[in-house]
Amino acid sequence: MAIPIDVRERAGALREALLRHDHAYYVLDAPTIPDAEYDRLFRELQQLEESHPELRSADSPTQRVGGAPAPDLVAVRHAVPMLSIRTETDVTADGARAFDARVRNALALTPEDPPVSYLAELKFDGLAISLRYEHGILVRAATRGDGETGEDVTHNVRTIREVPLRLQGNAPELIEIRGELYMRRDAFEKLNARQRAAGEKVFVNPRNAAAGTVRQLDPRVAARRPLSFFAYGTGQSTGFEMPDTQAGLLDALAGLGVPVCEHRTVSPGPEGLVAFHARIAALRDQLPYDIDGVVYKVNRIALQRELGFVSREPRWSVAHKYPAQEEITRLVDIDVQVGRTGALTPVARLQPVFVGGVTVTNATLHNQDEIDRKDVRIGDWVIVRRAGDVIPEVVGPVLERREGTLERFDLLARFPNCPVCGSHVVRAEDEAVARCSGGLFCPAQRKQALLHFSGRRAMDIEGLGEKVVDQLVDGAIVRTPADLYRLGLVALASLERMGKKSARNLLAAIEKSRDTTLARFIFALGIRNVGETTARDLARHFGGLDALMAADIDALQNVPDVGPVVARSTAEFFAEPHNREVIEQLRAAGVHWPEGEPVMATGILSGKTFVLTGALPTLTRDAAKARIEKLGGKVSGSVSKKTGYVVAGSEAGSKLAKAQELGVPIIDEAQLLALLQAADGTAEHLRSQASK
Ligand code: IVH
């Protein structure tokens, strides 16, 4: 069946528009349309392609993921070999001068000759990749391999949003764009957190994560691990007019729509290179990605050709490295730190080591599972990593250097009690972290507990922010939430940056919070796993606090939507005598609520569970949730067969996929609003009926 001309044109226009928006969003970092509008265009194209599969083209933005897993990576021969860069061993400013001297010497220049112009750029710490574009379309992506032969990783590179599937503007017949694939530090942290939570292998650094990702056989796995790309050169090309300079080449590549790093400079002679090296050194920690140095290149391409290369290294380029971000040192001991939520984090005490530009003596070991997985033992030589502002971390032991038999570390055996408050330490079977059970009693957790207690959705004490809480706790003025209700004007007004007026306002806010609801009070207690919704369920079910406090795990599990995890943490919380004490003090201080509210679930949406995913165009998540709950609906975090609706916004991920898989109805914000309006109308109608 022939495709109608208007359909073909519409698909073409949509593809153009989406590619343009992708470029604006992923390369220029300057989105041109709201996400919701992008999604709408994307879906329209998807639908057109579904009804007319012949419309699907390799450069369609709908085709980024979805390829079948590769059975194996296929070898690719590079027509133009991928070179490496010589490392300047002298890491002082003299390194740049030595490079300039070598270049001038090789070019037989005399001191009277004018300075050689250089381009300075970053040395990205990822892996080199060659992207082959034919008539502007990405047809192949290959790793560097040994420089002569790499591996075909097209299926994964296609999933990288920063890599255009089609070049912009006047694309040459053939061009191989070379550059670096890397993983941003935030993406790396997120990936590792996810791996850790899933009990899977964590990556030692962003470079390894990037390399592991790009060599994945299954593109669906790669698609979930965002990679980034910077172009810095070209390989084979036909019909591409090579600019005169390296700097011009970078501009030309940016003009084709590929990302080029903004940090680059052209310098006549070596002095500008020295300055660049220093400037980037100061910037290094703030960059969102790892670099291991800067690279200098002779700017004129003609001079580069004249200089040629020795073995695999061009004479016209050199890498000037920075101090390493990974070093080896001795693990002297393991301590624990109690976090604001009671989590005990094992901390490595290290023999001081200079890494990432500072002397490091402590590094995180995350949790017991990580210690086991890495098999780190006290007395080991370990690799320590410090990149950017990230907390230094122990990557792993250097097993070849282990002397004798070292004992495995067992956190619970070493710290059966919280080192801060003495409450016992517990670790749930299905959890990686050990926690202090002291809750409100543990000083390390007090600040967080107080902030949570006074939060808008809890006791709603306006004016009790972090600065005030810090002073109250550090000055031992407030230990538990109950102490808040004993605060006087004098004590408050004496705090830093707190005049009489704000002190009076705060006191009034505290006073006002005495009159609350049971649901708010339960939520305010900060019981683990008990969020706002669960607190409301518990309040509704038990009607009063005493009934809740007396409930055992079975009784708790009778509450709709309360499972074993919530039941256990709730029971554990009320079993802790310190917590009961604080609750009694709060009641004695006059905190009260209407008890014995009936168990009611009469909302028009009652029994309907909604799952929100992605960013909605106008509603915040809290607002959407509040409106659903007001009409008796529930909002849940995970999709199951029982889910009523999935409300999908832009960048909806796995939940959307799950809903599609289970056949759960998927609606957008507009449909949700329509539904709420209809439900509200019905509710109104029922109310007026009842009052007649
Ligand atoms: S140019 C001229 N430029 O370093 C030689 N390489 O040792 C061709 N790299 O495998 C490479 N940043 O992965 C060049 N700005 C940059 C670079 C860079 C990082 C990596 C690249 C290559 C290795 C060479």
XYZ file of C-alpha atoms and ligand atoms in Angstrom:
716
model
C 0.000 0.000 0.000
C 1.399 3.366 -0.997
C 1.837 5.866 1.784
C -0.204 9.021 1.264
C 2.034 11.935 0.444
C 0.813 14.066 3.334
C 1.616 11.289 5.806
C 5.107 10.973 4.408
C 5.601 14.720 4.624
C 4.265 14.889 8.150
C 6.611 12.099 9.279
C 9.515 13.911 7.658
C 8.611 17.161 9.345
C 8.234 15.470 12.726
C 11.597 13.771 12.380
C 13.272 17.054 11.456
C 11.685 18.834 14.384
C 12.585 16.110 16.896
C 16.190 15.918 15.708
C 16.426 19.695 16.025
C 14.982 19.601 19.544
C 17.321 16.729 20.484
C 20.275 18.812 19.393
C 19.059 21.838 21.326
C 18.425 19.746 24.412
C 21.317 17.302 24.496
C 24.088 19.170 22.729
C 23.372 22.862 23.242
C 21.774 22.343 26.644
C 19.120 24.859 25.631
C 15.727 23.181 25.254
C 13.496 24.815 22.677
C 10.122 23.304 23.617
C 8.521 21.941 26.783
C 9.019 18.230 27.388
C 5.306 17.577 27.085
C 5.253 19.035 23.595
C 8.293 16.977 22.635
C 6.556 13.854 23.886
C 3.482 14.667 21.859
C 5.499 15.049 18.646
C 7.436 11.897 19.451
C 4.279 9.887 19.985
C 2.747 11.203 16.805
C 5.778 10.065 14.826
C 5.756 6.715 16.601
C 2.135 6.209 15.636
C 2.736 7.164 12.013
C 5.619 4.720 11.844
C 3.551 2.039 13.443
C 0.821 2.290 10.847
C 3.357 2.714 8.025
C 6.466 0.707 8.973
C 8.128 1.630 5.655
C 8.431 5.160 7.020
C 10.852 4.037 9.677
C 14.381 5.163 8.840
C 17.700 4.574 10.570
C 17.918 8.227 11.554
C 14.461 8.412 13.074
C 14.570 9.536 16.711
C 12.209 6.667 17.498
C 14.903 4.173 16.552
C 17.426 4.852 19.302
C 16.627 1.772 21.343
C 14.934 -1.388 20.333
C 17.610 -3.176 18.389
C 18.075 -6.812 19.273
C 21.076 -7.777 21.423
C 24.220 -8.381 19.421
C 25.371 -12.020 19.571
C 28.958 -10.838 19.835
C 30.948 -7.708 19.100
C 32.246 -7.645 15.529
C 35.757 -6.456 14.672
C 36.109 -3.233 12.683
C 39.297 -2.214 10.893
C 40.088 1.492 11.080
C 41.080 2.813 7.642
C 42.846 5.658 9.441
C 44.434 4.279 12.623
C 43.396 5.728 15.975
C 46.510 7.144 17.576
C 47.455 7.750 21.158
C 49.028 10.794 22.748
C 52.422 11.027 24.327
C 52.301 11.911 28.005
C 54.543 14.724 29.134
C 56.264 13.423 32.224
C 57.141 16.846 33.547
C 53.864 17.903 35.157
C 55.063 21.392 36.018
C 54.548 24.335 33.687
C 57.896 23.452 32.147
C 56.165 20.503 30.475
C 54.402 22.818 28.024
C 57.659 24.650 27.301
C 59.482 21.380 26.683
C 56.772 20.371 24.204
C 57.086 23.696 22.381
C 60.858 23.297 22.237
C 60.520 19.823 20.689
C 58.025 21.055 18.106
C 60.194 24.018 17.109
C 63.199 21.787 16.905
C 61.426 19.257 14.681
C 60.237 22.071 12.429
C 63.784 23.508 12.374
C 62.559 26.877 13.617
C 65.025 29.416 14.984
C 64.350 31.643 18.014
C 63.699 34.477 15.543
C 60.805 32.612 13.921
C 57.300 33.528 15.189
C 55.642 31.426 17.899
C 53.849 28.220 16.944
C 50.112 28.403 17.569
C 48.632 25.670 19.771
C 45.192 24.479 20.655
C 44.682 23.366 24.250
C 41.758 21.182 25.258
C 40.818 18.685 27.966
C 42.011 15.130 28.213
C 38.764 13.352 28.847
C 38.907 10.201 30.921
C 36.670 7.903 28.932
C 37.238 5.837 25.856
C 37.942 6.793 22.281
C 35.264 6.130 19.695
C 34.996 6.571 15.936
C 31.581 7.522 14.554
C 31.094 6.915 10.852
C 28.537 9.113 9.097
C 27.622 8.474 5.470
C 25.659 11.278 3.864
C 25.091 12.605 7.339
C 23.591 9.393 8.742
C 25.291 7.512 11.584
C 26.067 4.117 10.092
C 28.692 2.719 12.432
C 30.387 3.324 15.756
C 33.589 1.533 16.627
C 35.832 1.461 19.687
C 39.516 2.208 19.378
C 40.668 -1.310 20.206
C 44.395 -1.520 19.506
C 44.220 1.496 17.212
C 44.132 -0.634 14.058
C 41.097 -2.773 14.819
C 38.250 -1.945 17.159
C 34.808 -3.350 17.857
C 31.474 -2.474 16.333
C 29.333 -0.931 19.078
C 26.799 0.836 16.859
C 23.814 -0.753 18.652
C 24.806 0.880 21.943
C 26.062 4.181 20.617
C 22.718 4.709 18.930
C 21.160 4.883 22.397
C 23.345 7.849 23.402
C 21.255 10.966 23.176
C 24.262 13.237 22.738
C 25.362 11.397 19.622
C 23.304 12.670 16.689
C 21.804 9.993 14.480
C 21.959 12.536 11.688
C 24.413 15.384 11.227
C 23.183 18.916 10.818
C 23.705 21.240 7.927
C 25.738 20.337 4.894
C 27.005 16.890 5.784
C 29.855 15.427 3.715
C 29.575 12.172 1.789
C 31.645 10.424 4.428
C 33.140 11.508 7.715
C 34.450 9.585 10.687
C 34.134 11.730 13.774
C 36.452 10.782 16.578
C 36.079 11.668 20.172
C 35.621 10.460 23.680
C 32.708 8.570 25.181
C 32.433 9.160 28.884
C 30.013 8.944 31.754
C 29.207 12.018 33.793
C 29.939 11.687 37.491
C 26.295 12.109 38.517
C 25.228 9.396 36.066
C 27.988 7.181 37.422
C 26.905 7.684 41.044
C 23.313 6.937 40.131
C 24.267 3.838 38.184
C 26.351 2.494 41.051
C 23.611 3.222 43.570
C 21.234 1.252 41.380
C 23.700 -1.603 40.931
C 24.333 -1.655 44.668
C 20.612 -1.739 45.482
C 20.141 -4.593 43.037
C 23.075 -6.457 44.573
C 24.936 -6.224 41.294
C 28.498 -5.361 40.467
C 29.470 -1.737 41.039
C 31.934 0.005 38.740
C 35.197 1.356 40.096
C 35.109 4.615 38.133
C 33.180 6.396 35.387
C 35.648 5.297 32.726
C 35.160 1.615 33.505
C 31.418 2.132 33.648
C 31.488 3.810 30.236
C 33.667 1.089 28.731
C 31.497 -1.640 30.229
C 28.368 0.046 28.960
C 29.479 0.579 25.398
C 30.594 -3.028 25.107
C 27.254 -4.362 26.354
C 25.643 -6.788 23.979
C 22.134 -5.733 24.881
C 21.362 -2.142 23.870
C 18.505 -1.989 26.371
C 21.060 -2.257 29.158
C 23.198 0.426 27.540
C 20.194 2.708 27.127
C 19.669 2.778 30.886
C 23.205 3.989 31.532
C 23.537 7.457 30.100
C 26.801 8.118 28.304
C 28.080 11.401 26.959
C 30.324 12.338 24.085
C 32.853 14.997 23.063
C 34.290 15.176 19.558
C 37.984 16.094 19.111
C 39.011 14.942 15.655
C 38.284 13.063 12.458
C 39.353 9.850 10.751
C 38.540 8.938 7.182
C 36.508 11.449 5.183
C 35.288 12.140 1.646
C 33.863 15.458 0.528
C 34.789 17.092 3.828
C 36.706 20.299 3.489
C 39.327 20.047 6.206
C 39.700 23.422 7.981
C 43.211 24.903 8.227
C 43.448 24.546 11.968
C 42.543 22.158 14.759
C 40.441 24.918 16.342
C 38.636 25.386 13.029
C 38.023 21.650 12.893
C 36.369 21.719 16.323
C 34.140 24.578 15.185
C 33.237 22.651 12.038
C 32.363 19.568 14.104
C 30.173 21.655 16.399
C 28.534 22.998 13.239
C 27.661 19.444 12.244
C 25.761 19.135 15.506
C 28.099 16.993 17.589
C 29.070 18.014 21.129
C 32.421 19.759 21.405
C 33.735 20.694 24.820
C 33.599 24.422 25.572
C 36.876 24.382 27.467
C 39.431 25.019 24.753
C 41.791 27.798 23.845
C 44.273 28.792 21.178
C 47.636 30.097 22.298
C 50.561 31.523 20.354
C 53.521 29.776 21.974
C 53.601 27.774 25.211
C 52.714 30.439 27.804
C 48.986 30.294 27.110
C 49.174 26.517 27.512
C 50.712 26.935 30.946
C 47.878 29.269 31.915
C 45.265 26.872 30.531
C 46.805 24.001 32.504
C 46.534 26.046 35.716
C 43.038 27.328 34.993
C 41.681 23.844 34.294
C 43.454 22.445 37.372
C 41.399 24.857 39.490
C 38.252 23.914 37.619
C 38.797 20.157 37.607
C 36.747 19.337 40.700
C 33.782 21.331 39.465
C 33.619 19.666 36.071
C 30.736 17.196 35.922
C 33.036 14.575 34.380
C 36.509 13.149 34.972
C 39.561 14.406 33.123
C 43.094 13.237 33.671
C 44.856 16.202 32.183
C 44.892 18.637 29.291
C 45.994 18.058 25.716
C 48.020 20.432 23.564
C 47.917 20.202 19.794
C 49.756 22.142 17.104
C 46.934 24.224 15.717
C 47.806 24.315 11.987
C 46.823 21.066 10.265
C 49.561 21.589 7.638
C 52.184 21.706 10.394
C 50.687 18.592 11.976
C 51.186 16.783 8.662
C 54.746 18.012 8.469
C 55.495 16.799 11.985
C 53.957 13.339 11.500
C 54.339 10.748 14.225
C 56.760 8.460 15.984
C 55.425 4.952 16.523
C 51.745 5.604 17.398
C 52.195 9.039 18.868
C 51.903 12.243 16.878
C 54.795 14.653 17.331
C 52.251 17.474 17.216
C 50.383 16.595 20.377
C 51.098 15.965 24.025
C 49.044 15.212 27.145
C 49.813 17.141 30.287
C 48.427 15.150 33.196
C 47.142 16.129 36.617
C 47.750 14.313 39.882
C 45.950 10.988 39.896
C 42.515 10.610 41.468
C 43.296 7.082 42.557
C 46.116 6.079 44.880
C 47.181 3.148 46.993
C 47.424 3.312 50.767
C 46.997 1.230 53.905
C 43.625 0.583 55.550
C 44.429 1.144 59.214
C 40.991 0.614 60.752
C 37.259 0.706 60.083
C 35.005 3.006 62.062
C 31.345 3.869 61.689
C 29.536 7.137 61.218
C 25.898 7.544 62.189
C 23.992 9.372 59.505
C 20.984 11.559 59.938
C 18.631 8.665 59.301
C 20.434 6.345 61.665
C 22.276 4.471 58.953
C 25.685 3.281 60.093
C 28.233 3.905 57.371
C 31.546 2.102 57.704
C 34.386 4.566 57.299
C 37.900 3.533 56.366
C 40.671 5.072 58.448
C 43.600 5.354 56.087
C 47.262 6.035 56.222
C 47.240 9.630 54.901
C 47.570 9.687 51.126
C 47.640 12.514 48.578
C 44.919 11.856 46.030
C 42.829 14.082 43.791
C 44.723 17.095 45.060
C 44.144 16.677 48.803
C 45.396 14.521 51.638
C 42.824 11.872 52.417
C 42.638 10.068 55.757
C 39.042 8.788 55.682
C 37.039 7.168 52.939
C 33.607 5.639 52.781
C 33.066 1.901 52.535
C 29.297 2.292 51.982
C 27.989 -0.762 53.857
C 28.712 -4.321 54.943
C 27.702 -5.839 51.591
C 30.173 -3.583 49.813
C 32.914 -4.582 52.227
C 32.096 -8.241 51.582
C 31.861 -7.822 47.836
C 35.172 -5.995 47.646
C 36.680 -8.224 50.330
C 38.366 -5.312 52.075
C 40.033 -6.170 55.382
C 41.704 -4.069 58.040
C 45.443 -4.087 57.304
C 44.970 -4.308 53.523
C 46.591 -2.092 50.930
C 43.659 -0.446 49.197
C 42.953 1.740 46.170
C 41.446 5.057 47.245
C 39.567 7.234 44.811
C 38.708 10.892 45.178
C 37.196 12.634 42.181
C 35.677 16.072 42.346
C 33.710 16.861 45.439
C 32.665 13.271 45.791
C 33.474 11.712 49.160
C 36.676 9.664 48.899
C 35.954 5.991 48.544
C 37.797 2.711 48.910
C 37.668 1.072 45.496
C 39.099 -2.262 46.569
C 42.057 -4.102 48.065
C 45.335 -4.774 46.278
C 45.242 -8.511 46.878
C 48.821 -9.164 45.715
C 49.999 -7.048 48.614
C 47.975 -8.760 51.341
C 50.314 -10.084 54.016
C 49.359 -13.074 56.118
C 45.773 -13.792 57.075
C 43.592 -10.813 57.756
C 40.240 -11.104 59.443
C 37.028 -10.344 57.581
C 35.283 -7.270 58.913
C 31.877 -7.743 60.533
C 30.152 -4.458 61.273
C 27.468 -5.851 63.574
C 30.012 -7.771 65.622
C 32.236 -4.710 65.951
C 29.387 -2.279 66.618
C 26.490 -4.074 68.322
C 25.530 -0.707 69.825
C 25.318 2.732 68.301
C 28.602 4.520 69.066
C 26.684 7.769 69.526
C 23.733 6.832 71.736
C 24.235 3.197 72.752
C 20.930 1.932 71.334
C 21.265 -1.390 69.630
C 22.154 -1.643 65.998
C 19.826 -3.623 63.760
C 20.064 -4.785 60.221
C 16.965 -6.071 58.456
C 17.484 -9.220 56.391
C 16.563 -7.557 53.138
C 18.586 -4.422 53.762
C 22.162 -3.516 53.055
C 22.481 -0.952 55.816
C 22.705 -1.427 59.548
C 20.887 1.173 61.585
C 20.863 2.597 65.056
C 17.464 1.836 66.572
C 17.664 4.898 68.799
C 15.485 7.003 66.543
C 14.471 10.253 68.181
C 16.780 9.574 71.079
C 20.031 9.388 69.075
C 21.710 12.829 68.841
C 23.079 12.032 65.404
C 19.547 11.622 64.172
C 18.011 14.434 66.164
C 18.504 17.222 63.679
C 16.970 15.304 60.836
C 14.179 14.069 63.048
C 13.408 17.600 64.207
C 13.349 18.939 60.671
C 11.075 16.136 59.582
C 8.863 16.627 62.630
C 8.372 20.304 61.925
C 7.965 19.845 58.156
C 5.068 21.317 56.255
C 3.356 17.985 55.789
C 4.033 16.917 59.371
C 3.527 19.293 62.331
C 3.954 22.289 60.039
C 6.034 24.535 62.278
C 6.943 27.484 60.117
C 10.324 29.063 60.750
C 12.013 26.002 62.194
C 14.604 25.609 59.467
C 17.976 23.949 59.306
C 19.931 26.887 60.748
C 17.719 27.106 63.818
C 17.647 23.340 64.344
C 21.430 23.155 64.097
C 21.811 25.765 66.810
C 19.161 24.242 69.026
C 20.723 20.787 68.875
C 24.362 21.855 68.992
C 23.619 24.106 71.949
C 21.870 21.211 73.711
C 18.759 23.377 73.977
C 16.593 20.825 72.201
C 17.114 17.093 72.268
C 13.752 15.718 71.253
C 10.699 17.156 69.509
C 9.036 17.360 72.927
C 11.639 19.943 73.980
C 10.343 22.265 71.274
C 7.200 22.810 73.304
C 9.230 23.950 76.304
C 11.156 26.643 74.449
C 10.961 30.131 75.826
C 11.368 33.507 74.197
C 14.688 34.222 75.875
C 16.349 31.014 74.696
C 15.111 31.493 71.146
C 15.931 35.187 70.861
C 19.515 34.445 71.911
C 20.128 32.346 68.804
C 22.193 33.709 65.973
C 20.274 35.680 63.397
C 17.086 35.423 65.437
C 15.584 38.651 66.647
C 12.750 39.049 69.142
C 10.262 39.233 66.314
C 11.226 35.966 64.590
C 11.491 34.298 67.972
C 7.942 35.356 68.756
C 6.735 34.128 65.372
C 8.423 30.788 65.862
C 6.893 30.391 69.310
C 3.473 31.126 67.842
C 4.042 28.535 65.107
C 5.045 25.940 67.710
C 1.992 26.822 69.756
C -0.260 26.432 66.736
C 1.194 23.009 65.900
C -0.134 21.575 69.184
C -3.501 21.290 67.509
C -2.983 18.661 64.836
C -4.349 15.449 63.344
C -3.403 11.887 64.205
C -2.190 11.268 60.646
C 0.127 14.268 60.754
C 1.406 13.261 64.167
C 2.192 9.701 63.066
C 3.938 10.991 59.962
C 5.879 13.521 62.068
C 7.343 10.762 64.239
C 9.566 9.785 61.334
C 9.000 6.047 61.526
C 11.028 4.390 58.804
C 8.980 3.448 55.735
C 5.970 5.330 57.049
C 5.293 8.147 54.637
C 2.388 10.518 54.549
C -0.002 8.070 52.903
C 0.811 5.205 55.222
C 0.489 7.515 58.218
C -2.981 8.423 57.018
C -3.873 4.747 56.518
C -2.694 3.913 60.021
C -4.599 6.806 61.552
C -7.742 5.867 59.698
C -7.475 2.216 60.626
C -6.651 2.541 64.308
C -8.528 5.731 65.031
C -6.318 6.504 68.039
C -2.650 6.488 68.967
C -2.911 4.011 71.836
C -4.443 1.373 69.594
C -1.660 1.892 67.092
C 1.060 1.692 69.740
C -0.417 -1.525 71.062
C -0.651 -3.192 67.645
C 1.646 -6.119 66.923
C 3.034 -6.976 63.500
C -0.026 -9.045 62.555
C -2.448 -6.339 63.588
C -0.435 -3.821 61.601
C -0.525 -5.995 58.528
C -4.307 -5.933 58.665
C -4.198 -2.315 57.597
C -4.899 -2.091 53.868
C -1.658 -1.460 51.957
C 0.578 -2.156 54.938
C 3.008 -4.957 54.187
C 5.594 -6.765 56.309
C 8.282 -4.094 55.860
C 6.134 -1.210 57.098
C 4.595 -3.364 59.818
C 7.993 -4.324 61.134
C 9.505 -0.858 61.190
C 6.379 0.507 62.843
C 6.378 -2.152 65.537
C 10.107 -1.705 66.082
C 9.675 2.026 66.472
C 7.030 1.735 69.158
C 8.938 -1.032 70.923
C 11.839 1.317 71.596
C 11.295 2.759 75.104
C 12.973 6.053 74.164
C 10.416 6.647 71.457
C 7.508 5.952 73.797
C 8.971 8.383 76.274
C 9.163 11.162 73.704
C 5.581 10.485 72.610
C 4.363 10.729 76.203
C 6.205 13.990 76.636
C 4.605 15.370 73.501
C 1.156 14.464 74.752
C 1.982 15.945 78.135
C 3.078 19.125 76.364
C -0.423 19.455 74.983
C -0.027 18.074 71.469
C -3.478 16.741 70.651
C -5.757 15.634 67.842
C -9.323 14.449 67.495
C -9.200 10.760 68.426
C -11.345 7.936 67.223
C -12.055 9.202 63.759
C -14.102 6.592 61.932
C -12.457 4.249 59.445
C -13.724 5.830 56.295
C -12.970 5.394 52.646
C -15.844 7.012 50.892
C -13.992 9.033 48.268
C -15.286 8.725 44.766
C -11.935 7.365 43.637
C -11.637 5.019 46.605
C -10.140 1.707 45.690
C -8.379 3.241 42.674
C -4.624 3.296 42.766
C -2.648 5.733 40.647
C 1.030 5.618 39.792
C 2.725 8.862 38.771
C 5.752 8.698 36.520
C 7.824 11.276 34.713
C 7.395 15.034 34.977
C 3.879 16.336 34.434
C 3.605 19.554 32.419
C 1.848 21.664 35.064
C 1.188 19.707 38.249
C 3.916 18.928 40.739
C 3.925 15.415 42.033
C 2.727 16.573 45.439
C -0.136 18.519 43.907
C -1.280 15.616 41.732
C -1.095 13.294 44.713
C -3.062 15.643 46.947
C -5.837 15.971 44.390
C -6.108 12.230 43.863
C -6.118 11.539 47.579
C -8.683 14.217 48.263
C -11.144 12.191 46.250
C -10.239 8.978 48.049
C -7.750 7.623 45.499
C -4.378 6.178 46.415
C -0.998 6.994 44.947
C 1.493 4.189 44.822
C 5.128 4.035 43.802
C 5.035 0.863 41.797
C 2.954 -0.554 38.994
C 1.130 -3.848 39.394
C -1.847 -5.541 37.834
C -3.997 -3.861 40.473
C -2.942 -0.356 39.455
C -5.903 1.644 38.207
C -4.069 4.212 36.106
C -0.517 5.176 35.312
C -0.193 8.920 34.858
C 2.762 9.444 32.538
C 4.648 12.703 32.052
C 7.785 13.417 30.096
C 10.792 11.178 30.595
C 8.616 8.449 32.037
C 10.755 5.343 32.314
C 10.411 1.792 33.506
C 7.020 2.339 35.154
C 5.534 3.288 31.823
C 7.020 0.203 30.217
C 5.666 -1.947 33.042
C 2.185 -0.461 32.597
C 2.278 -1.210 28.888
C 3.400 -4.735 29.639
C 0.580 -5.307 32.155
C -2.047 -3.523 30.099
C -2.696 -0.922 32.814
C -4.443 2.173 31.393
C -1.984 5.010 30.755
C -3.193 8.582 30.900
C -1.507 11.968 30.634
C -2.003 15.006 32.830
C -4.883 16.373 30.812
C -6.747 13.076 31.133
C -6.009 12.953 34.839
C -7.407 16.434 35.310
C -10.510 15.501 33.354
C -10.938 12.407 35.487
C -10.518 14.377 38.709
C -12.964 16.962 37.559
C -15.515 14.305 36.674
C -14.977 12.552 40.016
C -15.264 15.829 41.870
C -18.494 16.576 40.064
C -19.901 13.208 41.026
C -18.830 13.716 44.618
C -20.487 17.102 44.671
C -23.615 15.594 43.205
C -23.667 12.853 45.842
C -23.178 15.377 48.608
C -26.058 17.493 47.444
C -28.234 14.370 47.110
C -27.374 13.381 50.661
C -28.234 16.797 52.059
C -31.666 16.793 50.488
S 43.386 13.143 20.251
C 46.186 12.884 18.421
N 42.250 14.564 22.129
O 43.516 9.935 24.894
C 45.887 11.546 18.901
N 42.601 12.262 22.544
O 46.246 8.764 24.393
C 44.456 11.187 18.841
N 41.784 11.511 24.733
O 42.643 7.165 23.033
C 43.722 11.433 20.084
N 40.997 13.457 25.392
O 40.750 8.363 24.145
C 42.685 13.350 21.770
N 41.216 15.945 23.684
C 41.657 14.742 23.320
C 41.536 13.627 24.157
C 42.028 12.397 23.743
C 41.162 12.189 25.701
C 42.141 10.086 24.816
C 41.688 9.287 23.646
C 42.883 8.519 23.149
C 43.885 8.766 24.215
C 45.212 8.979 23.528
